[in-house]
Short mmCIF file of C-alpha atoms (C1' of nucleotides) in Angstrom, two decimals:
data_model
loop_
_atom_site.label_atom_id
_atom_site.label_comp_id
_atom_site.label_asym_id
_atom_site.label_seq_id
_atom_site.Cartn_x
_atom_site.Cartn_y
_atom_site.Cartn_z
CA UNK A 30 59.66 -56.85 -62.19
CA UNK A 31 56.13 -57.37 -60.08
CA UNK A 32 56.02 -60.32 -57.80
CA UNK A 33 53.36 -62.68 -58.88
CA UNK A 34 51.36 -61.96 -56.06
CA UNK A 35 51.20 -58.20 -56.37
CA UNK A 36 50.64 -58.43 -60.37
CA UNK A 37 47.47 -60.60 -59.38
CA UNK A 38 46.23 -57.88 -57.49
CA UNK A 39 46.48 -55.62 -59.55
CA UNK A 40 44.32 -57.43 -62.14
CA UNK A 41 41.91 -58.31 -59.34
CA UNK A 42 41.83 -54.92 -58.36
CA UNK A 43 41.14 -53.61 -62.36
CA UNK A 44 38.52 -56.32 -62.94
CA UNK A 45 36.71 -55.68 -59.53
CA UNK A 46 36.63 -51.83 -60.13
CA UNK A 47 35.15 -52.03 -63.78
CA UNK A 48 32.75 -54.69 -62.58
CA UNK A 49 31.16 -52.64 -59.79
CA UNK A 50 31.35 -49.15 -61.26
CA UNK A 51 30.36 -46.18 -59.12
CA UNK A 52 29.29 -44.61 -61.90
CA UNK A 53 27.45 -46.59 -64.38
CA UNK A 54 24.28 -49.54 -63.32
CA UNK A 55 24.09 -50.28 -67.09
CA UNK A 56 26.02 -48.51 -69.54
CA UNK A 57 24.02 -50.45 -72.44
CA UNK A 58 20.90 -48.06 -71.92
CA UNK A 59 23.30 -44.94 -73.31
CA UNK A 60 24.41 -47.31 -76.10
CA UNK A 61 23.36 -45.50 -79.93
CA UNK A 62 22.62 -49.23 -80.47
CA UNK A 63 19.95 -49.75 -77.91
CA UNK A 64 16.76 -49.74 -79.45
CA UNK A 65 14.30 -48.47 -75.41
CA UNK A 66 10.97 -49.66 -75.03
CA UNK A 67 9.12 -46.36 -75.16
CA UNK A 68 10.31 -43.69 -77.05
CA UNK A 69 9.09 -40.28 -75.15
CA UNK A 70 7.56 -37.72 -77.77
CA UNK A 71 6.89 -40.11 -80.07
CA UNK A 72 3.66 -41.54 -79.96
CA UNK A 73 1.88 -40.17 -82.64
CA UNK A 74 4.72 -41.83 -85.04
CA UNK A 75 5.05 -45.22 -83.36
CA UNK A 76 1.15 -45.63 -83.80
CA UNK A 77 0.88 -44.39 -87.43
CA UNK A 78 3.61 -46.78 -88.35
CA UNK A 79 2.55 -49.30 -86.61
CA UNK A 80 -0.88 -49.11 -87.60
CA UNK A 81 0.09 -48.74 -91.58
CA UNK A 82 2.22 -52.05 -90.67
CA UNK A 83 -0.37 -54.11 -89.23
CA UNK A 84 -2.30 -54.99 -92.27
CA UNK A 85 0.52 -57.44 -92.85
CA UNK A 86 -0.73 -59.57 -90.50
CA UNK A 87 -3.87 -60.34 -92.31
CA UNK A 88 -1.54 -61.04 -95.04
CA UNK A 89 -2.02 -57.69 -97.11
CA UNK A 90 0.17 -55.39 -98.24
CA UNK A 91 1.01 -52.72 -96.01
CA UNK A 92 1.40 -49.15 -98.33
CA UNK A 93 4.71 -47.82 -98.74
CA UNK A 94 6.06 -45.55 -95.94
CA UNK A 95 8.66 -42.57 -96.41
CA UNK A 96 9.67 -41.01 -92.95
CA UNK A 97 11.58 -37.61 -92.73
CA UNK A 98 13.37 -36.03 -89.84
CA UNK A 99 16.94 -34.81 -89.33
CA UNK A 100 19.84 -37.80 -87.56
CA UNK A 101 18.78 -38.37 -83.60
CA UNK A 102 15.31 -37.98 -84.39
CA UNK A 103 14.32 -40.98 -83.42
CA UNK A 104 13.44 -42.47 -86.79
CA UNK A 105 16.03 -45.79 -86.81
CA UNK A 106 14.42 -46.43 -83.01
CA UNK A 107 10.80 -45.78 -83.97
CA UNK A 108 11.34 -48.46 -86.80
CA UNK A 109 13.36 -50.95 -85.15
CA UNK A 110 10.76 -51.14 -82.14
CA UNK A 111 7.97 -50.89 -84.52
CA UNK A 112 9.53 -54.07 -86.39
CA UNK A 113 10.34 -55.73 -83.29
CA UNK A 114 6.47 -55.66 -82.13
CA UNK A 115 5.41 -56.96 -85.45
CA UNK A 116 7.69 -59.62 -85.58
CA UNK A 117 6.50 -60.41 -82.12
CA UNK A 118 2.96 -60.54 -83.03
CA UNK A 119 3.46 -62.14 -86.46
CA UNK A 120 5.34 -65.67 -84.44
CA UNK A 121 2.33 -65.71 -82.21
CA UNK A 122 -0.46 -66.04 -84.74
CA UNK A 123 1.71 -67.50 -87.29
CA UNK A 124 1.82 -64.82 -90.13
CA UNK A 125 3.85 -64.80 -92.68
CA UNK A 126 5.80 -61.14 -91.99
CA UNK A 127 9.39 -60.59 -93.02
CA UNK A 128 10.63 -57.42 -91.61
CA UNK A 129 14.29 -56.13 -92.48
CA UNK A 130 16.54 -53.02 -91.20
CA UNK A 131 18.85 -51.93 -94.07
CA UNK A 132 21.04 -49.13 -93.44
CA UNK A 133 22.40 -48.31 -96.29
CA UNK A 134 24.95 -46.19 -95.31
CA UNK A 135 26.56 -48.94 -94.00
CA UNK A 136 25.45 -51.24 -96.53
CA UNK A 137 26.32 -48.52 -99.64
CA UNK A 138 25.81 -50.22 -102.51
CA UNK A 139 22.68 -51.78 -104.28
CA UNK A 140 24.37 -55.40 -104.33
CA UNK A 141 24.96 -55.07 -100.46
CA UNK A 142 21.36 -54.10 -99.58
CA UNK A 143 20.00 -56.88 -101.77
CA UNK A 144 22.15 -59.72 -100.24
CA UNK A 145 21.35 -58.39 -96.60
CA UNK A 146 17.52 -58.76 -97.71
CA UNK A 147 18.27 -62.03 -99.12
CA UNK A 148 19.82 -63.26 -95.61
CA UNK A 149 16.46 -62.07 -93.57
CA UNK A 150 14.71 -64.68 -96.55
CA UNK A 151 16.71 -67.24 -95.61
CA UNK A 152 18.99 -66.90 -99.02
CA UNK A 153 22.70 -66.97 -98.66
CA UNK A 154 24.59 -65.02 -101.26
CA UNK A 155 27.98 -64.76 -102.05
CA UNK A 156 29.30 -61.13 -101.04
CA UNK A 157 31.07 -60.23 -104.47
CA UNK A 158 30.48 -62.37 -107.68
CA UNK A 159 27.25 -62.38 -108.98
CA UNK A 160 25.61 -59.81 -110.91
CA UNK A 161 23.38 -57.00 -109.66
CA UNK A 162 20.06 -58.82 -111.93
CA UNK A 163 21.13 -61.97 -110.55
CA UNK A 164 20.58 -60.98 -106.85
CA UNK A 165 17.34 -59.50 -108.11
CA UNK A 166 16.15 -62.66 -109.59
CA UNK A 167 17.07 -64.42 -106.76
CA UNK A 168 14.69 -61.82 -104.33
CA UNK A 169 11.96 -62.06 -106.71
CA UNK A 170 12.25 -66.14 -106.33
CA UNK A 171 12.78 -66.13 -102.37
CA UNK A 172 9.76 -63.79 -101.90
CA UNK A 173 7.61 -65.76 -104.68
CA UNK A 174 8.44 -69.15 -102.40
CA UNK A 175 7.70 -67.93 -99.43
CA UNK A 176 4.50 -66.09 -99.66
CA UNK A 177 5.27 -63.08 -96.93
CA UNK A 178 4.99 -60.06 -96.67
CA UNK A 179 8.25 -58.27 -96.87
CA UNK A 180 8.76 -55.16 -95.74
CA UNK A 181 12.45 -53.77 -96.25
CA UNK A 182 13.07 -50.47 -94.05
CA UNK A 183 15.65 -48.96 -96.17
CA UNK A 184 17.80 -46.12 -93.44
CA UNK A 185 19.43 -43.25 -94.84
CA UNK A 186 18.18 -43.34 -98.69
CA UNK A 187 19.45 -40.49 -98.94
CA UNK A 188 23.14 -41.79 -99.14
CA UNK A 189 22.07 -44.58 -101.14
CA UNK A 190 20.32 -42.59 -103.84
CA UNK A 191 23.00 -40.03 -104.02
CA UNK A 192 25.45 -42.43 -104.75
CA UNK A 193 23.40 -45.01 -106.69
CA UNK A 194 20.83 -43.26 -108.27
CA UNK A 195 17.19 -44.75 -107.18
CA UNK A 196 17.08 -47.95 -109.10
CA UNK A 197 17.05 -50.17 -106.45
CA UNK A 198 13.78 -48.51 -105.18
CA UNK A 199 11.88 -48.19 -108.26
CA UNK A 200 12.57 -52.43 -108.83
CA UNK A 201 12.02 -53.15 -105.70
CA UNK A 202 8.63 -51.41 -105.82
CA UNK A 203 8.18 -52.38 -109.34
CA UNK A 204 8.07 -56.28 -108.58
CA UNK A 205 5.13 -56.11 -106.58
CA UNK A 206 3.24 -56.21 -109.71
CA UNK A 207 5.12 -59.24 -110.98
CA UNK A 208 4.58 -61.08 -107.70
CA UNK A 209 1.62 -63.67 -107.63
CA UNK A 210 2.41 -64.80 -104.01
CA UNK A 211 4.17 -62.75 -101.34
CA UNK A 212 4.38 -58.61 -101.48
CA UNK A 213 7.31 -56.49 -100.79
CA UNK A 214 7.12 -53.30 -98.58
CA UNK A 215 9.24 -50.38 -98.33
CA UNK A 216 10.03 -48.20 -95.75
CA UNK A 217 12.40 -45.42 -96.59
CA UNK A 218 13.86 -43.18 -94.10
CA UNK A 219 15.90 -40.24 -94.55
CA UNK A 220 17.01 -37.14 -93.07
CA UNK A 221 17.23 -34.49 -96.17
CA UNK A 222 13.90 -33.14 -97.11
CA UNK A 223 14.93 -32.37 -100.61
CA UNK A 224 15.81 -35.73 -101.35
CA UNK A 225 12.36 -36.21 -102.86
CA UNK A 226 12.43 -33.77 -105.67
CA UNK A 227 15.14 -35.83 -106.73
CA UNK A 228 13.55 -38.75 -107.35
CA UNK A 229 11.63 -40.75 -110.64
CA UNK A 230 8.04 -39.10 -110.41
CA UNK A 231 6.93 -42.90 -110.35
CA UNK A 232 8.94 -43.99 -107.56
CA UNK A 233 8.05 -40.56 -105.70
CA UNK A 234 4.32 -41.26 -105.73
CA UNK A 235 4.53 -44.89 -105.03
CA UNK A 236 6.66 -44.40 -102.11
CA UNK A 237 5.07 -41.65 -101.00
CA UNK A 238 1.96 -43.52 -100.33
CA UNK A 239 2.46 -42.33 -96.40
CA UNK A 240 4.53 -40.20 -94.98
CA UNK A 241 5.78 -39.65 -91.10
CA UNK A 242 7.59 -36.18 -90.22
CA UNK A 243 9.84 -36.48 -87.23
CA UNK A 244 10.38 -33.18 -86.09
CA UNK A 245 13.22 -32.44 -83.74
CA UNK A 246 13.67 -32.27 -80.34
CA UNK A 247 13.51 -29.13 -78.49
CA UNK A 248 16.38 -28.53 -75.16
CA UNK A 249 13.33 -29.64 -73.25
CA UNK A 250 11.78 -32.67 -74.85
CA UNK A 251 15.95 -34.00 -74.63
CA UNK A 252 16.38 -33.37 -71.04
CA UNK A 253 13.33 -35.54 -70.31
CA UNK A 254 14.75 -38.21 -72.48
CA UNK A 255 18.19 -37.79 -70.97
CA UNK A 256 16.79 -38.05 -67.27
CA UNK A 257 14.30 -40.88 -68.03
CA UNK A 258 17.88 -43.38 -69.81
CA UNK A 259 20.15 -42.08 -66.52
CA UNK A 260 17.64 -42.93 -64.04
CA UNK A 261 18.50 -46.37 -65.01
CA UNK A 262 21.89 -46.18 -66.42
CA UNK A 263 23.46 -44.13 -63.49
CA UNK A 264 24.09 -44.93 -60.19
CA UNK A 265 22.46 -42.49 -57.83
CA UNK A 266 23.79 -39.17 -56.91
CA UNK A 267 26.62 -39.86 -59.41
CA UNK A 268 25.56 -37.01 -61.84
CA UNK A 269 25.64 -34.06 -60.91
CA UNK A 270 22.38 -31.71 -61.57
CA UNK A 271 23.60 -29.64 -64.50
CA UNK A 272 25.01 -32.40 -65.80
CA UNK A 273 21.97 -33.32 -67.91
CA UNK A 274 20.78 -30.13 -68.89
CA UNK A 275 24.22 -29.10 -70.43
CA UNK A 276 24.23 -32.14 -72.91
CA UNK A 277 20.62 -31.19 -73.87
CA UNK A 278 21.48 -27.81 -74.69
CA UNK A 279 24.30 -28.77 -76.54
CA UNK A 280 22.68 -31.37 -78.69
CA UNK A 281 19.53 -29.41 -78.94
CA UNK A 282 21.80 -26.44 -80.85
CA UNK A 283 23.03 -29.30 -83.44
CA UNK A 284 19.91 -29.40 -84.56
CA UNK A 285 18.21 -31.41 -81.50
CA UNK A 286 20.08 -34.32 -82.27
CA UNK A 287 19.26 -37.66 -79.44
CA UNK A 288 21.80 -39.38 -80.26
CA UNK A 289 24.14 -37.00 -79.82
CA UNK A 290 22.87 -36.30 -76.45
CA UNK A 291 23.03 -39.59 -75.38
CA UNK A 292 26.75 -39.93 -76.66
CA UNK A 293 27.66 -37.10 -74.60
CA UNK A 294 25.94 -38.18 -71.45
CA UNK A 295 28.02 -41.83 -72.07
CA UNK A 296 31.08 -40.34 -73.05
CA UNK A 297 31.36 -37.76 -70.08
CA UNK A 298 30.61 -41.19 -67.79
CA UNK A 299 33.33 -42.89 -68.88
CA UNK A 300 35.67 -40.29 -68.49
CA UNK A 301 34.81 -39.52 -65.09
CA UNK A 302 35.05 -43.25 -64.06
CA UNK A 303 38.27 -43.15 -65.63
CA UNK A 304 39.88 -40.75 -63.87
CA UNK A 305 38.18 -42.51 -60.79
CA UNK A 306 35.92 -39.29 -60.17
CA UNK A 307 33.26 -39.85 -57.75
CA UNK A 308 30.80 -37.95 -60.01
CA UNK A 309 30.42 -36.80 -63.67
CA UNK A 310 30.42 -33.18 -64.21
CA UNK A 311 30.04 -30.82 -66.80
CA UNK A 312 33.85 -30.93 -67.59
CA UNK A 313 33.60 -34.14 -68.47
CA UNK A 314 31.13 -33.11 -70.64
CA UNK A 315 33.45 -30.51 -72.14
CA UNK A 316 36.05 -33.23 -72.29
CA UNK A 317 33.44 -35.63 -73.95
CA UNK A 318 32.98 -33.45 -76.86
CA UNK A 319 36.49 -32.88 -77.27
CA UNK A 320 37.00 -36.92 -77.43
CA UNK A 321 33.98 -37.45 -79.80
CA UNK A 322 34.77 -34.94 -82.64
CA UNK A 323 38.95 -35.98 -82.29
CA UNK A 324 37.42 -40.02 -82.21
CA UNK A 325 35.07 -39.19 -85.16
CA UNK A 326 37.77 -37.34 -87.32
CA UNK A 327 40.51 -39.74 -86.35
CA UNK A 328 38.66 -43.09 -87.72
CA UNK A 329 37.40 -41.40 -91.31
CA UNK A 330 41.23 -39.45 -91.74
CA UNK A 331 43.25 -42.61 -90.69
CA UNK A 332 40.95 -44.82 -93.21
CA UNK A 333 41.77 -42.29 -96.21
CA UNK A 334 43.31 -43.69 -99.48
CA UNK A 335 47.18 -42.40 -99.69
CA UNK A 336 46.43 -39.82 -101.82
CA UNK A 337 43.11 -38.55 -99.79
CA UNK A 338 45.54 -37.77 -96.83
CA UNK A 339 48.59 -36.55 -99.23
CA UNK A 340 45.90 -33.61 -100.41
CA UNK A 341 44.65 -33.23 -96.91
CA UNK A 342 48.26 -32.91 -95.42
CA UNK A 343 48.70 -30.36 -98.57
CA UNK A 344 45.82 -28.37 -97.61
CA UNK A 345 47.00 -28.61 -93.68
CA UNK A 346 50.05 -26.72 -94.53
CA UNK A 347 48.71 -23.95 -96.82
CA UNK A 348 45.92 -23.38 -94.36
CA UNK A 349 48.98 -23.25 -91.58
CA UNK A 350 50.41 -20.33 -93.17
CA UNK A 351 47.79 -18.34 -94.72
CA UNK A 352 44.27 -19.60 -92.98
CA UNK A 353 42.37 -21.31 -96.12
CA UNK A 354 43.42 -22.59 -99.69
CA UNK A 355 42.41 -22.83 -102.94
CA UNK A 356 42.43 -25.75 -104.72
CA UNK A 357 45.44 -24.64 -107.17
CA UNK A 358 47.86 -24.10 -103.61
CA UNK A 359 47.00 -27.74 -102.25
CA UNK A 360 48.05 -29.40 -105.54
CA UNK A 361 51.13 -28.03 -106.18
CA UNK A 362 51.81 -27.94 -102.53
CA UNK A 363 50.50 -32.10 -103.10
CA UNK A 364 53.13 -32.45 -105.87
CA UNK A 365 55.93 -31.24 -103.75
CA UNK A 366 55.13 -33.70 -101.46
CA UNK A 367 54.83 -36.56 -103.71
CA UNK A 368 58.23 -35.78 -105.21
CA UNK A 369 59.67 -35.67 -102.62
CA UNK A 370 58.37 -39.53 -101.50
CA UNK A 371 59.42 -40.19 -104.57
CA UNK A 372 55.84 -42.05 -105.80
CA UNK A 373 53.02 -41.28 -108.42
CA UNK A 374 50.94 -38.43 -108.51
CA UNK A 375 47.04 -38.21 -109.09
CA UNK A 376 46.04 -35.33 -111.57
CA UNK A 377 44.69 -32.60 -110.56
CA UNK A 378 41.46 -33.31 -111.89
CA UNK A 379 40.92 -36.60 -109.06
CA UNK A 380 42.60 -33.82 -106.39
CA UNK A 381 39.37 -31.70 -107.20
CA UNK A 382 37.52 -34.77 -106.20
CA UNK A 383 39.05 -36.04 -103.29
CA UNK A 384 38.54 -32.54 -101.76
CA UNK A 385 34.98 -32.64 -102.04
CA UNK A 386 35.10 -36.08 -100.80
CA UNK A 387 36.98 -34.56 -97.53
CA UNK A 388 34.45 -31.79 -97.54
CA UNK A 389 31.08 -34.34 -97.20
CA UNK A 390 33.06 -36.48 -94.82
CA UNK A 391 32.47 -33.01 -92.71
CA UNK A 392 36.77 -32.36 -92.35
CA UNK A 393 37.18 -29.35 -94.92
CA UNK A 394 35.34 -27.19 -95.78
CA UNK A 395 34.97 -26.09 -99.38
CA UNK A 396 33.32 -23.83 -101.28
CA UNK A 397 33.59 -22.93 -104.96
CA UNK A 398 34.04 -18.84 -105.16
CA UNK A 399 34.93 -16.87 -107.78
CA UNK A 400 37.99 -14.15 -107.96
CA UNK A 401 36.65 -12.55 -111.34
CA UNK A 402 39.80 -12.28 -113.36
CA UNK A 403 41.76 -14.38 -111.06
CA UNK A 404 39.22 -17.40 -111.83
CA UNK A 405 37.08 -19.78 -110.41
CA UNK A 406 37.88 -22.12 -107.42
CA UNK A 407 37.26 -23.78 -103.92
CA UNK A 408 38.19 -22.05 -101.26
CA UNK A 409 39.36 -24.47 -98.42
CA UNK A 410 39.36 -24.02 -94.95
CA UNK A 411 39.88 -26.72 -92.15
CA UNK A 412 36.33 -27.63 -90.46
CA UNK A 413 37.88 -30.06 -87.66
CA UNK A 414 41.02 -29.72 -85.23
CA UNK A 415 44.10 -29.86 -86.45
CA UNK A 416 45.54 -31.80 -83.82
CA UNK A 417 42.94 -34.66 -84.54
CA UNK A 418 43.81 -34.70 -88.20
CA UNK A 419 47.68 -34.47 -87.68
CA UNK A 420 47.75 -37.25 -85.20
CA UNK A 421 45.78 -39.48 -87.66
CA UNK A 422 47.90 -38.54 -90.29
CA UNK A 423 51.02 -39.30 -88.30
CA UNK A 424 50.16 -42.84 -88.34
CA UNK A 425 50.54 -43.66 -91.67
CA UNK A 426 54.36 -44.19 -91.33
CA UNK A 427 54.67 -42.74 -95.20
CA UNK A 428 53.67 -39.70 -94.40
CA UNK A 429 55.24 -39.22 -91.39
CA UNK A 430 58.40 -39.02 -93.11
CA UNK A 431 56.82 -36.13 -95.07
CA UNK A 432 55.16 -34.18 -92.58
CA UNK A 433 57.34 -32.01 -91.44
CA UNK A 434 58.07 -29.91 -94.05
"C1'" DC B 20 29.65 -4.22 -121.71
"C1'" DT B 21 33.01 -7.98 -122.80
"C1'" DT B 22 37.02 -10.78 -121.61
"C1'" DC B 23 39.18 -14.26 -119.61
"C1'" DC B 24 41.31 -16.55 -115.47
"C1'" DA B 25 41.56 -20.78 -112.84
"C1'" DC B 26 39.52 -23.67 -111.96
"C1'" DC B 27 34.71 -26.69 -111.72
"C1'" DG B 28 32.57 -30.92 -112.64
"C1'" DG B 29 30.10 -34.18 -116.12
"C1'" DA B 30 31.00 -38.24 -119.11
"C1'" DA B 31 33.28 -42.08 -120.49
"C1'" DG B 32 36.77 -45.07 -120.00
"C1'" DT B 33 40.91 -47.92 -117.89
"C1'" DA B 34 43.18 -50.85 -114.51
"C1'" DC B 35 43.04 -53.55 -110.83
"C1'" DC B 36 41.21 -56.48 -107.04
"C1'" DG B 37 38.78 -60.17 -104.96
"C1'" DG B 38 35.32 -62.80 -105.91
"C1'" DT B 39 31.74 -66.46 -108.44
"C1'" DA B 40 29.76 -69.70 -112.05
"C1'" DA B 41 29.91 -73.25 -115.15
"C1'" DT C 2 40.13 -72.91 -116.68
"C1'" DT C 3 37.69 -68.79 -118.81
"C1'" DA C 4 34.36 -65.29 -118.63
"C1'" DC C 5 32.34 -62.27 -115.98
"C1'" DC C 6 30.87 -59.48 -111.78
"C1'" DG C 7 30.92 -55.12 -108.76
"C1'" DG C 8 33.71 -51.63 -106.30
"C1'" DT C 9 37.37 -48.45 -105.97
"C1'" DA C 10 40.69 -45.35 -107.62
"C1'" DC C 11 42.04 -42.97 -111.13
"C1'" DT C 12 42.69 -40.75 -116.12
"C1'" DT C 13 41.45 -38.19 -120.39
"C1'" DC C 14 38.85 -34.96 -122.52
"C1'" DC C 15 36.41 -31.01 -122.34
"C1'" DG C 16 32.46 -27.74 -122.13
"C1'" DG C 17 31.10 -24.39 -118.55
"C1'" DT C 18 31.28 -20.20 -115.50
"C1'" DG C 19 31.14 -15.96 -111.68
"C1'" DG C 20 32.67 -11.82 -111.52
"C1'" DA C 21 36.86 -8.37 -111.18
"C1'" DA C 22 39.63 -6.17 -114.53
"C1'" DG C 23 39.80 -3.71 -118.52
#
DNA sequence: CTTCCACCGGAAGTACCGGTAA
DNA sequence: TTACCGGTACTTCCGGTGGAAG
């Protein structure tokens, strides 16, 4: 056992170190949250948006924006700053603006995005109970009372629509022309082009009524965005020079992505102050990108239904032996392991499901191909590391019993 | 050219859960 | 209390299909 005095040294001696880093001034600036002042490249958007948005504050109704461009392209920032200005302006000469983020990826259903609408009105709802027409009523009232202009940024429609068809957009767009007092706005924003096409032709135009295309950023335009955050963020001298450059390059092949840029940049910090290193390098970038993807796969495979990870640990061991799988290997390879847990088993029918659901989470990758005579199926091969998967696996104590062989 | 495998994937429905309204 | 709500996980049924084998 520590004496008492050398225990409270050690604490001391932790809580000193991670208050006066030698790495980090402000860690916040690399945060994905942090919504910076300026965003470099992006003028052009910030004033179209903003100047589409402004007619609120005469009290008109601003059009209907849809913005395109691929994740880390600055959209969510562009929109939250934009917002925050307006909001700024509106409390100083008193106009009635309501602006709301919704990202509905988060939020992932149509009740969820309503109710978090409802909250920026003022309106508490209950979060399960009521009925979908209800909560619309309810908008249509809290918008009719107030008088403002509303204008709902709606992130990553994309997800939303996919999952929910895009009813929610055409009746939100729909009661402006019920509303005698008060208009509602929408901003959508979402990163697949093609999502468009998919939608009702009336929705499409109305929404449609401007667009903004954020393109993506070159290695270039993310090494000046890099350096302008670390000059803040960093402590002097405690990057080294390639440092920067490495995490553009790498982000700017996944499809100039910011945000993943900025992860790295964060990540690689931490890991150098926690191995006390007197300055980050580009192996602890390396390492960075090996934490993110294992962190990344680890929280989606260790929130998995039972059955989710029972096909995944099925697929694990086929592709262990022969290097991908169809679907028809995993479930019987699934059944074997259910019998021997002794517990129900899903058809195979839900199995075919749950393995595309593991290939859009980004883990598998499958692909329907057809053997001619020998039929039609997905082939299955493992898109993440093993190790990150197993380990998350290995925590569910059922299948831990199961998973070796 | 046709056949036919081994699945694919849409549609509709069931069961359950945690919740509200009246 | 009863009736109803949405969300998730799953089932049942079944028509559909790319392309190697014949």
């Amino acid at each position: 056992m520590e004496s008492g005095k050398s225990q409270k040294d050690l604490f001391e001696d932790l809580f000193s170190k991670a208050l006066q880093s030698r790495i980090f001034i402000n860690r916040e600036l690399l945060s994905p949250d942090y919504v910076p002042q300026t965003l470099p490249f992006r003028e052009e958007q910030l004033a179209k948006l903003a100047s589409i948005l402004s007619v609120s504050l005469k009290n008109e109704r601003p059009n209907n924006v849809f913005i395109y461009g691929l994740t880390g392209t600055g959209k969510t920032a562009a929109v939250k700053l934009v917002f925050k200005k307006l909001k700024e302006k509106a409390d100083e000469i008193k106009a009635n603006v309501v602006a709301v983020y919704v990202n509905t990826r988060q939020k992932d259903t149509e009740y969820r995005v309503l109710a978090e609408v409802l909250d920026s009105l003022g309106v508490k709802v209950p979060f399960t109970g009521l009925s979908v027409s209800e909560l619309y009523n309810r908008l249509f009232k809290a918008v009719q009372n107030k008088g403002s202009i509303t204008i709902v940024a709606l992130d990553e429609i994309d997800y939303l629509v996919k999952k929910h068809g895009d009813d929610l957009l055409y009746r939100l767009l729909r009661m402006n022309s019920e509303l005698q007092r008060g208009k509602i706005t929408i901003v959508g924003i979402t990163n697949d082009l093609k999502l468009i096409d998919s939608l009702d032709p009336r929705v499409k135009s109305s929404l449609g009524e401007e667009e903004i295309v954020f393109p993506p950023y070159d290695a270039e335009q993310l090494k000046k965005i890099l350096e302008e955050r670390a000059r803040l963020a960093f402590r002097e001298g405690a990057l080294s020079p390639e440092v920067i450059p490495l995490c553009a390059a790498l982000a700017a092949r996944e499809h100039g992505d910011a945000r993943k840029a900025l992860d790295l940049l964060r990540t690689a910090g931490e890991i150098a102050e926690r191995n006390n290193d007197e300055k980050v390098e580009t192996r602890h970038v390396e390492m960075a990108r090996n934490q993110l993807e294992h962190d990344t796969v680890e929280a989606i495979v260790s929130t998995l239904p039972l059955h989710s990870k029972l096909i995944l640990l099925a697929t694990l061991k086929i592709i262990e032996e022969k290097g991908k799988a169809t679907t028809g290997e995993v479930y019987s390879k699934y059944l074997d392991l259910v019998k021997k847990l002794g517990i129900e088993y899903i058809t195979s029918r839900r199995a075919t499901d749950i393995i595309s659901e593991l290939d859009m989470l980004g883990i598998l990758d499958a692909r329907v191909t057809s053997r001619g005579r020998y039929g039609k199926t997905k082939t299955i091969t493992l898109q993440t590391s093993k190790e990150a998967v197993l380990k998350a696996l290995l925590k569910d104590e059922l299948i831990g019993a199961v998973i070796n062989e």
